[in-house]
PDB file of C-alpha atoms in Angstrom:
ATOM      1  CA  MET A   1      12.687  15.766 -14.878  1.00  0.00           C
ATOM      2  CA  LYS A   2      12.335  12.405 -13.125  1.00  0.00           C
ATOM      3  CA  SER A   3       8.956  11.261 -11.825  1.00  0.00           C
ATOM      4  CA  ALA A   4       7.611   8.403  -9.755  1.00  0.00           C
ATOM      5  CA  PHE A   5       4.241   6.757  -9.448  1.00  0.00           C
ATOM      6  CA  ILE A   6       3.223   5.880  -5.875  1.00  0.00           C
ATOM      7  CA  PHE A   7       0.411   3.469  -5.018  1.00  0.00           C
ATOM      8  CA  PRO A   8      -1.571   3.674  -1.761  1.00  0.00           C
ATOM      9  CA  GLY A   9      -2.397   0.894   0.681  1.00  0.00           C
ATOM     10  CA  GLN A  10      -5.190   0.177   3.113  1.00  0.00           C
ATOM     11  CA  GLY A  11      -6.788   3.283   4.564  1.00  0.00           C
ATOM     12  CA  SER A  12      -7.289   5.008   1.188  1.00  0.00           C
ATOM     13  CA  GLN A  13     -10.517   3.173   0.410  1.00  0.00           C
ATOM     14  CA  ALA A  14     -13.913   4.883   0.658  1.00  0.00           C
ATOM     15  CA  VAL A  15     -17.411   4.118  -0.568  1.00  0.00           C
ATOM     16  CA  GLY A  16     -17.873   6.023  -3.830  1.00  0.00           C
ATOM     17  CA  MET A  17     -14.180   6.040  -4.741  1.00  0.00           C
ATOM     18  CA  LEU A  18     -13.399   6.653  -8.434  1.00  0.00           C
ATOM     19  CA  GLN A  19     -17.036   7.524  -9.176  1.00  0.00           C
ATOM     20  CA  GLY A  20     -16.043  10.491 -11.355  1.00  0.00           C
ATOM     21  CA  ALA A  21     -13.273   8.548 -13.063  1.00  0.00           C
ATOM     22  CA  GLY A  22     -15.668   5.699 -13.824  1.00  0.00           C
ATOM     23  CA  GLU A  23     -18.135   8.078 -15.488  1.00  0.00           C
ATOM     24  CA  HIS A  24     -15.466   9.399 -17.856  1.00  0.00           C
ATOM     25  CA  TRP A  25     -13.079   6.529 -18.495  1.00  0.00           C
ATOM     26  CA  PRO A  26     -14.391   3.155 -19.838  1.00  0.00           C
ATOM     27  CA  ILE A  27     -11.179   1.416 -18.794  1.00  0.00           C
ATOM     28  CA  ILE A  28     -12.206   1.799 -15.133  1.00  0.00           C
ATOM     29  CA  ALA A  29     -15.305  -0.360 -15.587  1.00  0.00           C
ATOM     30  CA  LYS A  30     -13.358  -2.873 -17.692  1.00  0.00           C
ATOM     31  CA  THR A  31     -10.662  -3.285 -15.065  1.00  0.00           C
ATOM     32  CA  PHE A  32     -13.179  -3.716 -12.245  1.00  0.00           C
ATOM     33  CA  GLU A  33     -15.072  -6.257 -14.366  1.00  0.00           C
ATOM     34  CA  GLU A  34     -11.874  -8.295 -14.761  1.00  0.00           C
ATOM     35  CA  ALA A  35     -11.391  -8.306 -11.007  1.00  0.00           C
ATOM     36  CA  SER A  36     -15.054  -9.130 -10.321  1.00  0.00           C
ATOM     37  CA  ASN A  37     -14.810 -12.194 -12.582  1.00  0.00           C
ATOM     38  CA  VAL A  38     -11.974 -13.467 -10.405  1.00  0.00           C
ATOM     39  CA  LEU A  39     -13.574 -12.593  -7.039  1.00  0.00           C
ATOM     40  CA  GLY A  40     -17.059 -13.841  -7.800  1.00  0.00           C
ATOM     41  CA  TYR A  41     -18.862 -10.644  -6.780  1.00  0.00           C
ATOM     42  CA  ASP A  42     -19.423  -7.168  -8.295  1.00  0.00           C
ATOM     43  CA  LEU A  43     -16.458  -5.253  -6.915  1.00  0.00           C
ATOM     44  CA  TRP A  44     -17.437  -1.964  -8.584  1.00  0.00           C
ATOM     45  CA  HIS A  45     -20.932  -2.092  -7.082  1.00  0.00           C
ATOM     46  CA  LEU A  46     -19.516  -2.731  -3.656  1.00  0.00           C
ATOM     47  CA  CYS A  47     -17.015   0.129  -3.978  1.00  0.00           C
ATOM     48  CA  GLN A  48     -19.753   2.529  -5.073  1.00  0.00           C
ATOM     49  CA  ASN A  49     -22.561   1.460  -2.728  1.00  0.00           C
ATOM     50  CA  GLY A  50     -20.917  -0.183   0.256  1.00  0.00           C
ATOM     51  CA  PRO A  51     -21.671  -0.948   2.944  1.00  0.00           C
ATOM     52  CA  ALA A  52     -18.487   0.551   4.333  1.00  0.00           C
ATOM     53  CA  GLU A  53     -18.158  -2.270   6.880  1.00  0.00           C
ATOM     54  CA  GLU A  54     -17.841  -4.775   4.056  1.00  0.00           C
ATOM     55  CA  LEU A  55     -15.468  -2.644   1.978  1.00  0.00           C
ATOM     56  CA  ASN A  56     -13.268  -2.186   5.047  1.00  0.00           C
ATOM     57  CA  GLN A  57     -12.827  -5.942   5.564  1.00  0.00           C
ATOM     58  CA  THR A  58      -9.191  -6.655   4.824  1.00  0.00           C
ATOM     59  CA  MET A  59      -9.880  -9.394   2.260  1.00  0.00           C
ATOM     60  CA  VAL A  60     -12.192  -6.988   0.358  1.00  0.00           C
ATOM     61  CA  THR A  61     -10.186  -3.805   0.820  1.00  0.00           C
ATOM     62  CA  GLN A  62      -7.041  -5.260  -0.683  1.00  0.00           C
ATOM     63  CA  PRO A  63      -8.451  -6.309  -4.107  1.00  0.00           C
ATOM     64  CA  ALA A  64     -10.556  -3.126  -4.191  1.00  0.00           C
ATOM     65  CA  LEU A  65      -7.551  -0.806  -3.819  1.00  0.00           C
ATOM     66  CA  LEU A  66      -5.361  -2.854  -6.124  1.00  0.00           C
ATOM     67  CA  THR A  67      -8.034  -2.725  -8.838  1.00  0.00           C
ATOM     68  CA  ALA A  68      -8.626   1.001  -8.376  1.00  0.00           C
ATOM     69  CA  SER A  69      -4.897   1.739  -8.700  1.00  0.00           C
ATOM     70  CA  VAL A  70      -4.368  -0.503 -11.713  1.00  0.00           C
ATOM     71  CA  ALA A  71      -7.442   0.989 -13.437  1.00  0.00           C
ATOM     72  CA  LEU A  72      -5.975   4.502 -13.014  1.00  0.00           C
ATOM     73  CA  TRP A  73      -2.579   3.332 -14.176  1.00  0.00           C
ATOM     74  CA  ARG A  74      -4.152   1.878 -17.329  1.00  0.00           C
ATOM     75  CA  GLN A  75      -5.947   5.160 -17.945  1.00  0.00           C
ATOM     76  CA  TRP A  76      -2.660   7.037 -17.572  1.00  0.00           C
ATOM     77  CA  LYS A  77      -1.050   4.810 -20.204  1.00  0.00           C
ATOM     78  CA  VAL A  78      -3.949   4.969 -22.729  1.00  0.00           C
ATOM     79  CA  SER A  79      -4.072   8.753 -22.348  1.00  0.00           C
ATOM     80  CA  GLY A  80      -0.462   8.968 -23.487  1.00  0.00           C
ATOM     81  CA  GLY A  81       1.222   9.403 -20.127  1.00  0.00           C
ATOM     82  CA  VAL A  82       4.868   8.371 -20.192  1.00  0.00           C
ATOM     83  CA  SER A  83       6.338   5.816 -17.831  1.00  0.00           C
ATOM     84  CA  PRO A  84       7.910   7.150 -14.608  1.00  0.00           C
ATOM     85  CA  ALA A  85      11.506   6.561 -13.576  1.00  0.00           C
ATOM     86  CA  PHE A  86      10.354   4.583 -10.491  1.00  0.00           C
ATOM     87  CA  VAL A  87       7.248   3.059  -8.944  1.00  0.00           C
ATOM     88  CA  ALA A  88       6.645   2.421  -5.258  1.00  0.00           C
ATOM     89  CA  GLY A  89       3.691   1.273  -3.182  1.00  0.00           C
ATOM     90  CA  HIS A  90       2.826   1.562   0.507  1.00  0.00           C
ATOM     91  CA  SER A  91       2.262  -1.944   1.907  1.00  0.00           C
ATOM     92  CA  LEU A  92      -0.557  -3.404  -0.218  1.00  0.00           C
ATOM     93  CA  GLY A  93       0.285  -0.750  -2.818  1.00  0.00           C
ATOM     94  CA  GLU A  94       3.492  -2.609  -3.632  1.00  0.00           C
ATOM     95  CA  TYR A  95       1.356  -5.175  -5.497  1.00  0.00           C
ATOM     96  CA  SER A  96      -0.100  -2.347  -7.623  1.00  0.00           C
ATOM     97  CA  ALA A  97       3.428  -1.076  -8.279  1.00  0.00           C
ATOM     98  CA  LEU A  98       4.530  -4.530  -9.410  1.00  0.00           C
ATOM     99  CA  VAL A  99       1.596  -4.725 -11.859  1.00  0.00           C
ATOM    100  CA  ALA A 100       2.489  -1.274 -13.239  1.00  0.00           C
ATOM    101  CA  ALA A 101       6.101  -2.426 -13.632  1.00  0.00           C
ATOM    102  CA  GLU A 102       4.911  -5.505 -15.570  1.00  0.00           C
ATOM    103  CA  SER A 103       6.488  -7.817 -13.032  1.00  0.00           C
ATOM    104  CA  LEU A 104       3.159  -9.249 -11.891  1.00  0.00           C
ATOM    105  CA  ASP A 105       0.046 -10.018 -13.961  1.00  0.00           C
ATOM    106  CA  PHE A 106      -3.047  -8.128 -12.818  1.00  0.00           C
ATOM    107  CA  ILE A 107      -5.291 -11.200 -12.522  1.00  0.00           C
ATOM    108  CA  GLU A 108      -2.615 -13.050 -10.540  1.00  0.00           C
ATOM    109  CA  ALA A 109      -2.293  -9.972  -8.305  1.00  0.00           C
ATOM    110  CA  VAL A 110      -6.050  -9.912  -7.628  1.00  0.00           C
ATOM    111  CA  LYS A 111      -5.923 -13.563  -6.536  1.00  0.00           C
ATOM    112  CA  LEU A 112      -2.832 -12.950  -4.374  1.00  0.00           C
ATOM    113  CA  VAL A 113      -4.164  -9.936  -2.514  1.00  0.00           C
ATOM    114  CA  ARG A 114      -7.479 -11.623  -1.830  1.00  0.00           C
ATOM    115  CA  LEU A 115      -5.556 -14.569  -0.369  1.00  0.00           C
ATOM    116  CA  ARG A 116      -3.220 -12.201   1.462  1.00  0.00           C
ATOM    117  CA  GLY A 117      -6.202 -10.509   3.112  1.00  0.00           C
ATOM    118  CA  GLU A 118      -7.786 -13.856   4.071  1.00  0.00           C
ATOM    119  CA  LEU A 119      -4.539 -15.191   5.542  1.00  0.00           C
ATOM    120  CA  MET A 120      -3.943 -11.973   7.497  1.00  0.00           C
ATOM    121  CA  GLN A 121      -7.433 -12.132   8.996  1.00  0.00           C
ATOM    122  CA  GLN A 122      -6.985 -15.817   9.880  1.00  0.00           C
ATOM    123  CA  ALA A 123      -3.510 -15.382  11.397  1.00  0.00           C
ATOM    124  CA  VAL A 124      -4.665 -13.452  14.479  1.00  0.00           C
ATOM    125  CA  PRO A 125      -8.211 -13.866  15.867  1.00  0.00           C
ATOM    126  CA  VAL A 126     -10.213 -10.645  16.033  1.00  0.00           C
ATOM    127  CA  GLY A 127      -9.514  -8.857  19.327  1.00  0.00           C
ATOM    128  CA  GLU A 128      -6.136 -10.471  19.914  1.00  0.00           C
ATOM    129  CA  GLY A 129      -4.143  -8.098  17.694  1.00  0.00           C
ATOM    130  CA  LYS A 130      -3.962  -4.355  17.543  1.00  0.00           C
ATOM    131  CA  MET A 131      -2.313  -1.420  15.765  1.00  0.00           C
ATOM    132  CA  ALA A 132      -1.779   2.115  16.975  1.00  0.00           C
ATOM    133  CA  ALA A 133      -0.477   5.375  15.553  1.00  0.00           C
ATOM    134  CA  ILE A 134       2.261   7.195  17.450  1.00  0.00           C
ATOM    135  CA  LEU A 135       2.679  10.886  16.637  1.00  0.00           C
ATOM    136  CA  GLY A 136       5.386  13.253  17.750  1.00  0.00           C
ATOM    137  CA  LEU A 137       8.155  10.818  18.762  1.00  0.00           C
ATOM    138  CA  ASP A 138      11.453   9.971  17.119  1.00  0.00           C
ATOM    139  CA  ASP A 139      11.602   6.532  15.516  1.00  0.00           C
ATOM    140  CA  SER A 140      14.182   5.402  18.071  1.00  0.00           C
ATOM    141  CA  ASP A 141      11.907   6.333  20.977  1.00  0.00           C
ATOM    142  CA  VAL A 142       9.012   4.363  19.505  1.00  0.00           C
ATOM    143  CA  ILE A 143      11.256   1.331  18.953  1.00  0.00           C
ATOM    144  CA  ALA A 144      12.546   1.566  22.548  1.00  0.00           C
ATOM    145  CA  ALA A 145       8.994   1.863  23.924  1.00  0.00           C
ATOM    146  CA  CYS A 146       7.995  -1.290  22.071  1.00  0.00           C
ATOM    147  CA  GLU A 147      11.007  -3.184  23.408  1.00  0.00           C
ATOM    148  CA  THR A 148      10.105  -2.144  26.953  1.00  0.00           C
ATOM    149  CA  ALA A 149       6.407  -2.993  26.504  1.00  0.00           C
ATOM    150  CA  ALA A 150       6.823  -6.401  24.864  1.00  0.00           C
ATOM    151  CA  GLN A 151       7.353  -8.422  28.055  1.00  0.00           C
ATOM    152  CA  GLY A 152       7.375 -11.665  26.080  1.00  0.00           C
ATOM    153  CA  ASP A 153       4.585 -10.638  23.723  1.00  0.00           C
ATOM    154  CA  VAL A 154       4.849  -9.225  20.183  1.00  0.00           C
ATOM    155  CA  VAL A 155       4.816  -5.480  19.631  1.00  0.00           C
ATOM    156  CA  SER A 156       6.970  -3.530  17.179  1.00  0.00           C
ATOM    157  CA  ALA A 157       7.149  -0.442  15.008  1.00  0.00           C
ATOM    158  CA  VAL A 158       5.802  -1.525  11.636  1.00  0.00           C
ATOM    159  CA  ASN A 159       5.090   1.577   9.502  1.00  0.00           C
ATOM    160  CA  PHE A 160       7.654   4.357   9.363  1.00  0.00           C
ATOM    161  CA  ASN A 161       5.262   6.636   7.480  1.00  0.00           C
ATOM    162  CA  ALA A 162       6.874  10.060   8.013  1.00  0.00           C
ATOM    163  CA  PRO A 163       9.077  11.765  10.614  1.00  0.00           C
ATOM    164  CA  GLY A 164       7.108  11.755  13.840  1.00  0.00           C
ATOM    165  CA  GLN A 165       4.460   9.404  12.462  1.00  0.00           C
ATOM    166  CA  VAL A 166       4.993   5.710  13.222  1.00  0.00           C
ATOM    167  CA  VAL A 167       2.512   2.863  13.457  1.00  0.00           C
ATOM    168  CA  ILE A 168       3.041  -0.014  15.866  1.00  0.00           C
ATOM    169  CA  ALA A 169       1.429  -3.476  15.826  1.00  0.00           C
ATOM    170  CA  GLY A 170       1.310  -6.669  17.821  1.00  0.00           C
ATOM    171  CA  SER A 171      -0.735  -8.494  20.446  1.00  0.00           C
ATOM    172  CA  ALA A 172      -3.426  -6.279  21.954  1.00  0.00           C
ATOM    173  CA  ALA A 173      -2.075  -6.197  25.515  1.00  0.00           C
ATOM    174  CA  ALA A 174       1.472  -5.417  24.404  1.00  0.00           C
ATOM    175  CA  VAL A 175       0.266  -2.603  22.089  1.00  0.00           C
ATOM    176  CA  ASP A 176      -1.687  -1.105  24.996  1.00  0.00           C
ATOM    177  CA  ARG A 177       1.470  -1.168  27.114  1.00  0.00           C
ATOM    178  CA  ALA A 178       3.467   0.399  24.273  1.00  0.00           C
ATOM    179  CA  ILE A 179       0.875   3.174  23.914  1.00  0.00           C
ATOM    180  CA  GLU A 180       1.371   4.090  27.545  1.00  0.00           C
ATOM    181  CA  ALA A 181       5.182   3.869  27.218  1.00  0.00           C
ATOM    182  CA  CYS A 182       5.075   6.229  24.205  1.00  0.00           C
ATOM    183  CA  LYS A 183       2.918   8.685  26.137  1.00  0.00           C
ATOM    184  CA  GLU A 184       5.455   8.628  28.972  1.00  0.00           C
ATOM    185  CA  LYS A 185       8.174   9.436  26.442  1.00  0.00           C
ATOM    186  CA  GLY A 186       6.219  12.515  25.341  1.00  0.00           C
ATOM    187  CA  ALA A 187       4.243  11.356  22.284  1.00  0.00           C
ATOM    188  CA  ARG A 188       1.828  14.052  21.078  1.00  0.00           C
ATOM    189  CA  LYS A 189      -0.716  11.326  20.315  1.00  0.00           C
ATOM    190  CA  ALA A 190      -0.769   7.570  20.805  1.00  0.00           C
ATOM    191  CA  MET A 191      -4.055   6.082  19.621  1.00  0.00           C
ATOM    192  CA  PRO A 192      -5.369   2.688  18.590  1.00  0.00           C
ATOM    193  CA  LEU A 193      -6.347   2.278  14.929  1.00  0.00           C
ATOM    194  CA  ALA A 194      -9.688   0.839  13.788  1.00  0.00           C
ATOM    195  CA  VAL A 195      -8.207  -2.302  12.212  1.00  0.00           C
ATOM    196  CA  SER A 196      -8.537  -5.923  13.214  1.00  0.00           C
ATOM    197  CA  VAL A 197      -5.271  -7.189  11.761  1.00  0.00           C
ATOM    198  CA  PRO A 198      -1.802  -6.344  13.201  1.00  0.00           C
ATOM    199  CA  SER A 199       0.000  -5.980   9.874  1.00  0.00           C
ATOM    200  CA  HIS A 200       3.751  -6.148   9.254  1.00  0.00           C
ATOM    201  CA  CYS A 201       4.697  -7.633  12.620  1.00  0.00           C
ATOM    202  CA  ALA A 202       5.980 -11.081  13.662  1.00  0.00           C
ATOM    203  CA  LEU A 203       2.377 -12.298  14.204  1.00  0.00           C
ATOM    204  CA  MET A 204       2.066 -12.392  10.367  1.00  0.00           C
ATOM    205  CA  LYS A 205       4.858 -14.990   9.880  1.00  0.00           C
ATOM    206  CA  GLY A 206       2.335 -17.828   9.767  1.00  0.00           C
ATOM    207  CA  ALA A 207       0.342 -16.028   7.090  1.00  0.00           C
ATOM    208  CA  ALA A 208       3.591 -15.441   5.158  1.00  0.00           C
ATOM    209  CA  GLU A 209       4.395 -19.155   5.181  1.00  0.00           C
ATOM    210  CA  GLU A 210       1.012 -19.905   3.608  1.00  0.00           C
ATOM    211  CA  LEU A 211       1.326 -17.037   1.146  1.00  0.00           C
ATOM    212  CA  ALA A 212       4.727 -18.412   0.114  1.00  0.00           C
ATOM    213  CA  GLU A 213       3.062 -21.564  -1.196  1.00  0.00           C
ATOM    214  CA  ALA A 214       0.775 -19.488  -3.429  1.00  0.00           C
ATOM    215  CA  LEU A 215       3.632 -17.293  -4.593  1.00  0.00           C
ATOM    216  CA  ASN A 216       5.564 -20.368  -5.697  1.00  0.00           C
ATOM    217  CA  ASP A 217       2.943 -20.922  -8.418  1.00  0.00           C
ATOM    218  CA  VAL A 218       2.973 -17.301  -9.635  1.00  0.00           C
ATOM    219  CA  ARG A 219       5.265 -16.134 -12.404  1.00  0.00           C
ATOM    220  CA  PHE A 220       7.148 -12.912 -11.748  1.00  0.00           C
ATOM    221  CA  ASN A 221       8.970 -11.072 -14.537  1.00  0.00           C
ATOM    222  CA  ASP A 222      11.847  -8.658 -14.290  1.00  0.00           C
ATOM    223  CA  ALA A 223      10.376  -5.182 -13.757  1.00  0.00           C
ATOM    224  CA  VAL A 224      10.415  -2.747 -16.725  1.00  0.00           C
ATOM    225  CA  ILE A 225      10.350   0.126 -14.193  1.00  0.00           C
ATOM    226  CA  PRO A 226      12.476  -0.083 -10.993  1.00  0.00           C
ATOM    227  CA  VAL A 227      10.290  -0.821  -7.963  1.00  0.00           C
ATOM    228  CA  VAL A 228      11.262   0.744  -4.612  1.00  0.00           C
ATOM    229  CA  GLN A 229      10.365  -1.986  -2.135  1.00  0.00           C
ATOM    230  CA  ASN A 230       9.048  -1.551   1.381  1.00  0.00           C
ATOM    231  CA  VAL A 231      11.362  -3.882   3.268  1.00  0.00           C
ATOM    232  CA  HIS A 232      14.651  -2.103   2.502  1.00  0.00           C
ATOM    233  CA  ALA A 233      13.732   1.068   0.578  1.00  0.00           C
ATOM    234  CA  LYS A 234      15.840   0.103  -2.444  1.00  0.00           C
ATOM    235  CA  ALA A 235      14.956  -0.028  -6.120  1.00  0.00           C
ATOM    236  CA  GLU A 236      14.815  -3.520  -7.574  1.00  0.00           C
ATOM    237  CA  THR A 237      14.108  -4.997 -11.019  1.00  0.00           C
ATOM    238  CA  VAL A 238      15.084  -8.702 -10.731  1.00  0.00           C
ATOM    239  CA  ALA A 239      12.047 -10.978 -10.569  1.00  0.00           C
ATOM    240  CA  ASP A 240      13.334 -13.341  -7.830  1.00  0.00           C
ATOM    241  CA  THR A 241      14.352 -10.419  -5.619  1.00  0.00           C
ATOM    242  CA  LEU A 242      11.003  -8.651  -6.066  1.00  0.00           C
ATOM    243  CA  LYS A 243       9.158 -11.844  -5.175  1.00  0.00           C
ATOM    244  CA  ALA A 244      11.262 -12.600  -2.074  1.00  0.00           C
ATOM    245  CA  ASN A 245      10.914  -9.063  -0.740  1.00  0.00           C
ATOM    246  CA  LEU A 246       7.155  -9.071  -1.389  1.00  0.00           C
ATOM    247  CA  LEU A 247       6.795 -12.117   0.850  1.00  0.00           C
ATOM    248  CA  LYS A 248       9.071 -10.682   3.574  1.00  0.00           C
ATOM    249  CA  GLN A 249       6.980  -7.493   3.496  1.00  0.00           C
ATOM    250  CA  LEU A 250       4.062  -9.245   5.211  1.00  0.00           C
ATOM    251  CA  TYR A 251       5.903  -9.480   8.532  1.00  0.00           C
ATOM    252  CA  SER A 252       8.465  -6.656   8.121  1.00  0.00           C
ATOM    253  CA  PRO A 253       8.218  -2.880   8.678  1.00  0.00           C
ATOM    254  CA  VAL A 254       7.177  -0.588   5.837  1.00  0.00           C
ATOM    255  CA  LEU A 255      10.072   1.840   5.367  1.00  0.00           C
ATOM    256  CA  TRP A 256       8.059   4.524   3.615  1.00  0.00           C
ATOM    257  CA  THR A 257      10.064   7.510   4.866  1.00  0.00           C
ATOM    258  CA  ASP A 258      13.292   5.944   3.567  1.00  0.00           C
ATOM    259  CA  SER A 259      11.597   4.994   0.288  1.00  0.00           C
ATOM    260  CA  VAL A 260      10.591   8.581  -0.367  1.00  0.00           C
ATOM    261  CA  ARG A 261      14.041   9.842   0.547  1.00  0.00           C
ATOM    262  CA  LEU A 262      15.538   7.367  -1.916  1.00  0.00           C
ATOM    263  CA  LEU A 263      13.342   8.765  -4.698  1.00  0.00           C
ATOM    264  CA  VAL A 264      14.456  12.312  -3.906  1.00  0.00           C
ATOM    265  CA  ASN A 265      18.112  11.225  -3.759  1.00  0.00           C
ATOM    266  CA  GLU A 266      17.648   9.656  -7.196  1.00  0.00           C
ATOM    267  CA  GLY A 267      16.531  12.999  -8.598  1.00  0.00           C
ATOM    268  CA  VAL A 268      12.764  12.486  -8.567  1.00  0.00           C
ATOM    269  CA  SER A 269      11.012  15.860  -8.273  1.00  0.00           C
ATOM    270  CA  SER A 270       7.387  14.903  -9.053  1.00  0.00           C
ATOM    271  CA  ALA A 271       5.228  11.974  -7.977  1.00  0.00           C
ATOM    272  CA  VAL A 272       1.751  10.884  -8.981  1.00  0.00           C
ATOM    273  CA  GLU A 273      -0.460   9.178  -6.370  1.00  0.00           C
ATOM    274  CA  CYS A 274      -2.082   6.486  -8.463  1.00  0.00           C
ATOM    275  CA  GLY A 275      -5.109   5.524  -6.395  1.00  0.00           C
ATOM    276  CA  PRO A 276      -8.018   7.025  -4.516  1.00  0.00           C
ATOM    277  CA  GLY A 277      -7.430   9.764  -1.970  1.00  0.00           C
ATOM    278  CA  LYS A 278      -4.378  11.737  -0.886  1.00  0.00           C
ATOM    279  CA  VAL A 279      -2.934   9.729   1.995  1.00  0.00           C
ATOM    280  CA  LEU A 280       0.523   9.397   0.482  1.00  0.00           C
ATOM    281  CA  ALA A 281       0.612  13.037  -0.617  1.00  0.00           C
ATOM    282  CA  GLY A 282       0.030  14.004   3.018  1.00  0.00           C
ATOM    283  CA  LEU A 283       2.858  11.781   4.234  1.00  0.00           C
ATOM    284  CA  ILE A 284       5.287  13.096   1.627  1.00  0.00           C
ATOM    285  CA  LYS A 285       4.640  16.683   2.734  1.00  0.00           C
ATOM    286  CA  ARG A 286       6.003  15.633   6.126  1.00  0.00           C
ATOM    287  CA  ILE A 287       8.989  13.801   4.608  1.00  0.00           C
ATOM    288  CA  ASP A 288      10.301  16.139   1.925  1.00  0.00           C
ATOM    289  CA  ARG A 289       8.454  19.141   0.545  1.00  0.00           C
ATOM    290  CA  SER A 290      10.761  19.325  -2.473  1.00  0.00           C
ATOM    291  CA  LEU A 291       8.833  16.364  -3.913  1.00  0.00           C
ATOM    292  CA  THR A 292       5.562  17.586  -5.445  1.00  0.00           C
ATOM    293  CA  VAL A 293       2.715  15.039  -5.482  1.00  0.00           C
ATOM    294  CA  TYR A 294      -0.167  15.054  -7.928  1.00  0.00           C
ATOM    295  CA  GLY A 295      -3.368  13.033  -7.836  1.00  0.00           C
ATOM    296  CA  MET A 296      -5.068  11.412 -10.820  1.00  0.00           C
ATOM    297  CA  ASP A 297      -8.326   9.939  -9.541  1.00  0.00           C
ATOM    298  CA  GLU A 298     -10.418  12.513 -11.457  1.00  0.00           C
ATOM    299  CA  PRO A 299     -10.139  13.712 -15.103  1.00  0.00           C
ATOM    300  CA  GLU A 300      -9.097  17.209 -14.037  1.00  0.00           C
ATOM    301  CA  ALA A 301      -6.409  15.803 -11.732  1.00  0.00           C
ATOM    302  CA  LEU A 302      -4.987  13.559 -14.464  1.00  0.00           C
ATOM    303  CA  ALA A 303      -4.812  16.506 -16.858  1.00  0.00           C
ATOM    304  CA  ALA A 304      -2.991  18.586 -14.231  1.00  0.00           C
ATOM    305  CA  ALA A 305      -0.558  15.746 -13.536  1.00  0.00           C
ATOM    306  CA  LYS A 306       0.253  15.392 -17.241  1.00  0.00           C
ATOM    307  CA  ASP A 307       0.778  19.152 -17.546  1.00  0.00           C
ATOM    308  CA  ALA A 308       3.101  19.132 -14.534  1.00  0.00           C
ATOM    309  CA  LEU A 309       5.115  16.244 -15.955  1.00  0.00           C
ATOM    310  CA  GLY A 310       5.417  18.074 -19.299  1.00  0.00           C
ATOM    311  CA  GLN A 311       3.024  15.814 -21.163  1.00  0.00           C
ATOM    312  CA  GLY A 312      -0.091  17.960 -21.363  1.00  0.00           C
TER     313      GLY A 312
END
């Protein structure tokens, strides 16, 4: 039976995340301590106590979720869990997947995602960019609505999360026009998201150019587990390819629906969501119910996941 580990991105964070895991597994505290030493502040304390406004800042959220996911992955390995056939991450989660696949060093990843968050926040002044969730339309209708609404500005479909669930991003005025265009096409819901950064659209190309300079100094290894990457929904193992696609990801759509379908086509029947929350499990139910998703952010959940994967 083939399995995959999937790593969540922004939106899965919450004050108090991994509290139960931290009480039972020493490796959680150790991993957060490593990250805190790099960041210069107590990341575990912030994750447990907030305030939520600070945790939700992009340049804090990114290292927090990366560290949470890597801590859980380490616990999986020390508890005797076997390696999956594939790993994949949603947006930011791709960095966690690369650490799990031993392509990217954890400390280097912490530095990179902090910088990634800072560059994303700097790329578009607060209030000038926007994202919105579009529910109940075909992908092609959302893409067409964005093309109609652009009118010289940037707006595009950036997260293909599940059938009938697409996120758009771009300049605020163009996103507002696209919301109305999607409603006219019959969208069940078209609503702005509470984020300040328009991720994965052309407005992030400047941030990508600066991130490229940092990536040049980071060593990537060939992956020991194939990584399904966001930009093309294909499994890769070659270091240079993984690195190039990771950079392109910053201004390219996240093809999550296609990534999940690839896993299913490759014979994966079980997936473990390696991070806080159940966001990816919810999306996968909408993509393909034949793929069963387990959590592992609590001791009971990890035990259930190991049982399901025949390792209990």
